[in-house]
XYZ file of C-alpha atoms in Angstrom:
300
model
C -32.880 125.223 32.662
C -30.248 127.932 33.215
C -32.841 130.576 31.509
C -35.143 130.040 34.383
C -33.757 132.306 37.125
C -34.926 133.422 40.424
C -37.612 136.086 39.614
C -36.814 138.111 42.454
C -33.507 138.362 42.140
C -32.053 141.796 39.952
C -29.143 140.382 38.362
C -27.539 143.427 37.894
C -27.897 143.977 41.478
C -26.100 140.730 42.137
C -23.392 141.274 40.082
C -22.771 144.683 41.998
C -22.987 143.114 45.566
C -20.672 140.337 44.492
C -18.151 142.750 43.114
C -18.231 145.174 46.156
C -19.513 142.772 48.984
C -17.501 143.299 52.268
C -13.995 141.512 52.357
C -14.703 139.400 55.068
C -15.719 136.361 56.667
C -19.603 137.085 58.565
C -19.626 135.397 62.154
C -22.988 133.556 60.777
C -21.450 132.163 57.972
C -18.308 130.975 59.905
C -20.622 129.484 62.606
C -22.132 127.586 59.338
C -19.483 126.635 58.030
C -18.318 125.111 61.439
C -21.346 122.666 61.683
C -21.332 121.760 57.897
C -17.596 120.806 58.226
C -19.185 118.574 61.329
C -21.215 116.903 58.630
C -17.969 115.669 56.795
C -17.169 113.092 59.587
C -19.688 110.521 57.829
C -18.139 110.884 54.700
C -15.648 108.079 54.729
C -13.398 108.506 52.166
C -11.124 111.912 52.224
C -10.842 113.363 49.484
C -7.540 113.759 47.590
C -7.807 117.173 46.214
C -10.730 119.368 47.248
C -11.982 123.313 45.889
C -12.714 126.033 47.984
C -15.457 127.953 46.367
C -15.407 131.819 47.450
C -13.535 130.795 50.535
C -13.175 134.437 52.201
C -16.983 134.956 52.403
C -17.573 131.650 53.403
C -15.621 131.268 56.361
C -11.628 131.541 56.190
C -11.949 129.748 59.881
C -13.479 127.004 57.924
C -10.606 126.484 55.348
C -8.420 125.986 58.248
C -11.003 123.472 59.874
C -10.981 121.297 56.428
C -7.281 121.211 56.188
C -6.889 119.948 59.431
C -9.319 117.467 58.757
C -7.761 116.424 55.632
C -4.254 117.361 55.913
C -3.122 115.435 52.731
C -5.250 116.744 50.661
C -4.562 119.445 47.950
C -6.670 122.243 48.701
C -7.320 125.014 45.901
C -8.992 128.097 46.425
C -11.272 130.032 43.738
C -12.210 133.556 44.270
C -14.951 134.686 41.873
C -14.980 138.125 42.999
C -11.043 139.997 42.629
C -11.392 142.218 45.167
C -11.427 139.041 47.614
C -8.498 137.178 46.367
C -5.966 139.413 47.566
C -7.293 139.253 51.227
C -7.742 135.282 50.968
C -4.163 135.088 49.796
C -2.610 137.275 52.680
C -4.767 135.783 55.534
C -3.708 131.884 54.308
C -0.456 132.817 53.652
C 2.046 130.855 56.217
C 5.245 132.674 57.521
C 8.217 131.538 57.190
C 8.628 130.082 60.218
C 5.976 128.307 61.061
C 6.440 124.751 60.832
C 3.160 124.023 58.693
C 5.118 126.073 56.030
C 6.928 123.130 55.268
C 4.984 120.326 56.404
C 1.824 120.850 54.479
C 1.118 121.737 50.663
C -0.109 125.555 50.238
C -3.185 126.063 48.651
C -3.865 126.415 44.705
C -5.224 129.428 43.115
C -8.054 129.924 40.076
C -10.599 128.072 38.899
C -10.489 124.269 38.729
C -10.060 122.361 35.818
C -12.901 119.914 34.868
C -12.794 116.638 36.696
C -10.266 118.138 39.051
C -10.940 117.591 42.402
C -12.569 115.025 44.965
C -14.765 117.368 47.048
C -15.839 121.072 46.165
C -16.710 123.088 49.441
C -19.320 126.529 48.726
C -20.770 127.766 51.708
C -23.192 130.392 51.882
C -22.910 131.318 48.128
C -26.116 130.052 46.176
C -28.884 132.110 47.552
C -27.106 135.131 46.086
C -26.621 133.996 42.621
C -28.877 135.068 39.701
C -28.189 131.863 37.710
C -27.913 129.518 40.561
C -28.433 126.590 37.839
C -25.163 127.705 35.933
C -22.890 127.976 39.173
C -23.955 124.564 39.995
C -22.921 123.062 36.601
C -19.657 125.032 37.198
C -19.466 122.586 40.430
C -20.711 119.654 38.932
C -17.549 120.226 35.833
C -14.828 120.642 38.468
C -15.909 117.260 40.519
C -14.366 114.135 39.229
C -16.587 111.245 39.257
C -17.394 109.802 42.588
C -16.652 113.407 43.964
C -18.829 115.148 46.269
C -20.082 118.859 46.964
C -20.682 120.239 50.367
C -22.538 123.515 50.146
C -24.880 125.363 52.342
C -27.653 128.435 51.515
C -30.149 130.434 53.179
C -33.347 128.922 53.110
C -37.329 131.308 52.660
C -38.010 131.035 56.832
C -34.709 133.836 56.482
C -35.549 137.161 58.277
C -39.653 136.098 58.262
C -39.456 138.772 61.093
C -37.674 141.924 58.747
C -40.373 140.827 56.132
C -43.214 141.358 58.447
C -41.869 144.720 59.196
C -41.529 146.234 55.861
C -44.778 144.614 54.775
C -46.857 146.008 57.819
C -45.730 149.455 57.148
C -46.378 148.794 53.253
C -42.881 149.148 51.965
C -41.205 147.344 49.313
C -40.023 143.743 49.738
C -36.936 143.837 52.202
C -35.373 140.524 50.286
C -35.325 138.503 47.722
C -37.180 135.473 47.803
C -34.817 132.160 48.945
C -35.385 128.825 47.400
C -36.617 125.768 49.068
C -34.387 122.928 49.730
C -36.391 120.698 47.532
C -35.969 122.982 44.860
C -32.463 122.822 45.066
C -32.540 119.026 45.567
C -34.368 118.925 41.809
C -31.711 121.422 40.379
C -28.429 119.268 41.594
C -30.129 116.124 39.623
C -31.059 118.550 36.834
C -26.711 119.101 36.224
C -26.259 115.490 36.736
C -25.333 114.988 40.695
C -27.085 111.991 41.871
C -28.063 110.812 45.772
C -29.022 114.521 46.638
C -29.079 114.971 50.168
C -30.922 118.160 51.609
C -32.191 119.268 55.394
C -32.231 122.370 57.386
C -32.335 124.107 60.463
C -33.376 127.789 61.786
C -31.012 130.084 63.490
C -32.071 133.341 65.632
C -29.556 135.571 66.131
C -30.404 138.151 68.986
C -29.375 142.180 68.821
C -28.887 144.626 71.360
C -29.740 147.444 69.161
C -31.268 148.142 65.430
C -28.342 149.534 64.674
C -26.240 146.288 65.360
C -29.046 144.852 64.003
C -28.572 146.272 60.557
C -25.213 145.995 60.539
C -24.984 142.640 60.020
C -27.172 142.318 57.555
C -25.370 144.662 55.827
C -22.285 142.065 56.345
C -24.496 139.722 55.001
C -25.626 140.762 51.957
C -28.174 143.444 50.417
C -31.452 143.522 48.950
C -31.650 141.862 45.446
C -35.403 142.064 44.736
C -36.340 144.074 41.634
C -39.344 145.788 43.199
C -36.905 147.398 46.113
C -37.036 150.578 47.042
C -35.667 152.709 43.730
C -33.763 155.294 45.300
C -31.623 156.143 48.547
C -33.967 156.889 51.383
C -33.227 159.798 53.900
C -32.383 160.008 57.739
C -36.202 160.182 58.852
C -36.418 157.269 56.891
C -33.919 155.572 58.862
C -34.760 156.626 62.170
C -38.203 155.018 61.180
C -36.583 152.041 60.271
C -34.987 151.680 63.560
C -38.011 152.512 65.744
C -40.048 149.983 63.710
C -37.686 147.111 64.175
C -37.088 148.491 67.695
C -40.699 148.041 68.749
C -41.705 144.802 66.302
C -38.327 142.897 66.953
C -38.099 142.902 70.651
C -38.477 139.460 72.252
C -39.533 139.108 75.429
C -37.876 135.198 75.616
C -34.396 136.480 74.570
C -34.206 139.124 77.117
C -36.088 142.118 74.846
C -33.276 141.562 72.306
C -34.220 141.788 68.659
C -34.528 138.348 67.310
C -34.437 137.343 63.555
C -34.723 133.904 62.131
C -32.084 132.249 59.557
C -33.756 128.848 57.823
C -30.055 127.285 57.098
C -29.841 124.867 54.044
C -27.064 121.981 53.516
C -26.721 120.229 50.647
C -24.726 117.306 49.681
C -24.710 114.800 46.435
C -22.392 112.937 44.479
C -21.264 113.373 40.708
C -22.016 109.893 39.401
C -20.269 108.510 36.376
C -21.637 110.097 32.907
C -24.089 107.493 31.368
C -25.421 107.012 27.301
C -28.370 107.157 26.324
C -29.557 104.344 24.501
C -30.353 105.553 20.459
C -29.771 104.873 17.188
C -26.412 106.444 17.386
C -24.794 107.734 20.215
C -22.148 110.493 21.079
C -19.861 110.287 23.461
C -16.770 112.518 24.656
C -13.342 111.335 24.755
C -12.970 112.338 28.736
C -16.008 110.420 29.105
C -15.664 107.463 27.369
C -12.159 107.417 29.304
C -14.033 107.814 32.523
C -17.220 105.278 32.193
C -13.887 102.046 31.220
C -11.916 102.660 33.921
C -15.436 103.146 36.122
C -16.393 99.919 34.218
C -12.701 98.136 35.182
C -13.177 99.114 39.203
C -16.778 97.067 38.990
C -15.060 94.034 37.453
């Protein structure tokens, strides 16, 4: 199922954005983060180790949020794009005297190894990947069994408004499409998570200005659809741009600010333990075998 991937997402596009994307932690994705760490007080057991997947563009805030929550824990933090890493390591980096420095493991660096780690944390990273189904087996493969992921997306009610726009004036698609929570519900079973559990909410962020406007949706991310516009567009262009949203945007409920609508997607689901298919003759890994007796000893 990895070979079916979003249609309206340029992968090459992607991997640019990803590679160049801002160095920084977006307000709205800290604010997410925030309320999807919230979620974490029904899970009752803490984890032991947990993964922090792209932790700088998903809220740095968070991290510290987690760790406090979880302060025994071994945390380890995986960068997928380099240009990130170095400005995750300096911002979580203790000094010497602070007392936390001694009191409290630092974080681990690279990717996981396979069974690793009790929770995996990705926040605001899955509506921008071009094989979304491969970076959630990657997940799935550093979970050990009974492990959990917390991870949160955009959802297709995302900038509904910014859509209208470009459509009314009979320009190119101003996003990429985002996928449904159900969707993503059928794709964590599809890798082998099990208990899937999906629901959402919408956002609206206000703006004084189109200019503030754009600018954090720059932050944010940048238009992935193949049919986008094929070139860079000129000044009159932009001044349209801004006039349009100007006049379109406006909201008379939120003071004549320029409103724009986030659908927010949280996911959560458990990595069960691996199971055999009944046959003639059956294959099964060493790790796994290992992992279905000693899941078979707890039941006894």
């Amino acid at each position: 199922m990895s070979s079916e991937r979003p249609p309206t997402i340029d992968p090459v596009a992607a991997a640019r954005w990803h590679a160049a994307a801002p160095a920084l932690s977006p307000w709205l994705h800290e604010e997410v983060a925030r309320r999807m760490e919230d979620r974490l007080q029904w899970i009752r057991q803490a984890p032991e180790s947990w993964c922090h997947w792209d932790a700088l563009r998903g809220g740095l805030q968070a991290h510290l949020l987690v760790s406090a929550r979880y302060p025994k824990a071994r945390s380890q933090v995986h960068e997928t794009a380099v240009h990130c890493e170095r400005v995750t390591r300096e911002a979580l980096a203790k000094p010497w005297w602070n007392p936390s420095r001694w009191s409290a493991s630092s974080p681990q660096w690279g990717m996981p190894a396979d069974a690793s780690v009790q929770m995996l944390w990705a926040n605001m990273a899955l509506h921008t990947a071009a094989d979304p189904q491969a970076l959630i087996g990657q997940w799935h493969r550093a979970l050990a069994v009974d492990g959990y992921l917390m991870f949160s997306c955009l959802g297709p009610d995302t900038l509904r408004e910014l859509h209208g726009v470009y459509a009314a004036l009979g320009w190119p698609p101003a996003g990429h499409a985002f996928t449904d929570m159900h969707d993503w519900g059928d794709m964590l079973v599809h890798a082998g998570f099990a208990e899937p559990v999906m629901d959402m909410e919408r956002v609206t962020l206000t703006f004084a200005t189109p200019e503030r406007l754009v600018q954090e949706l720059r932050e944010l991310g940048c238009n992935l659809h193949p049919d986008r516009f094929p070139s860079l567009r000129g000044r009159r262009w932009r001044e349209k741009l801004y006039q349009a949203l100007a006049d379109r945007l406006a909201d008379p409920h939120q003071g004549g600010h320029l409103a724009l609508t986030f659908e927010i997607i949280y996911g959560h689901a458990f990595k069960p333990a691996p199971r055999v298919r009944v046959s003639s003759s059956s294959a099964v890994s060493l790790q796994d075998m290992r992992l279905m007796l000693r899941k078979g000893g707890k039941e006894n």
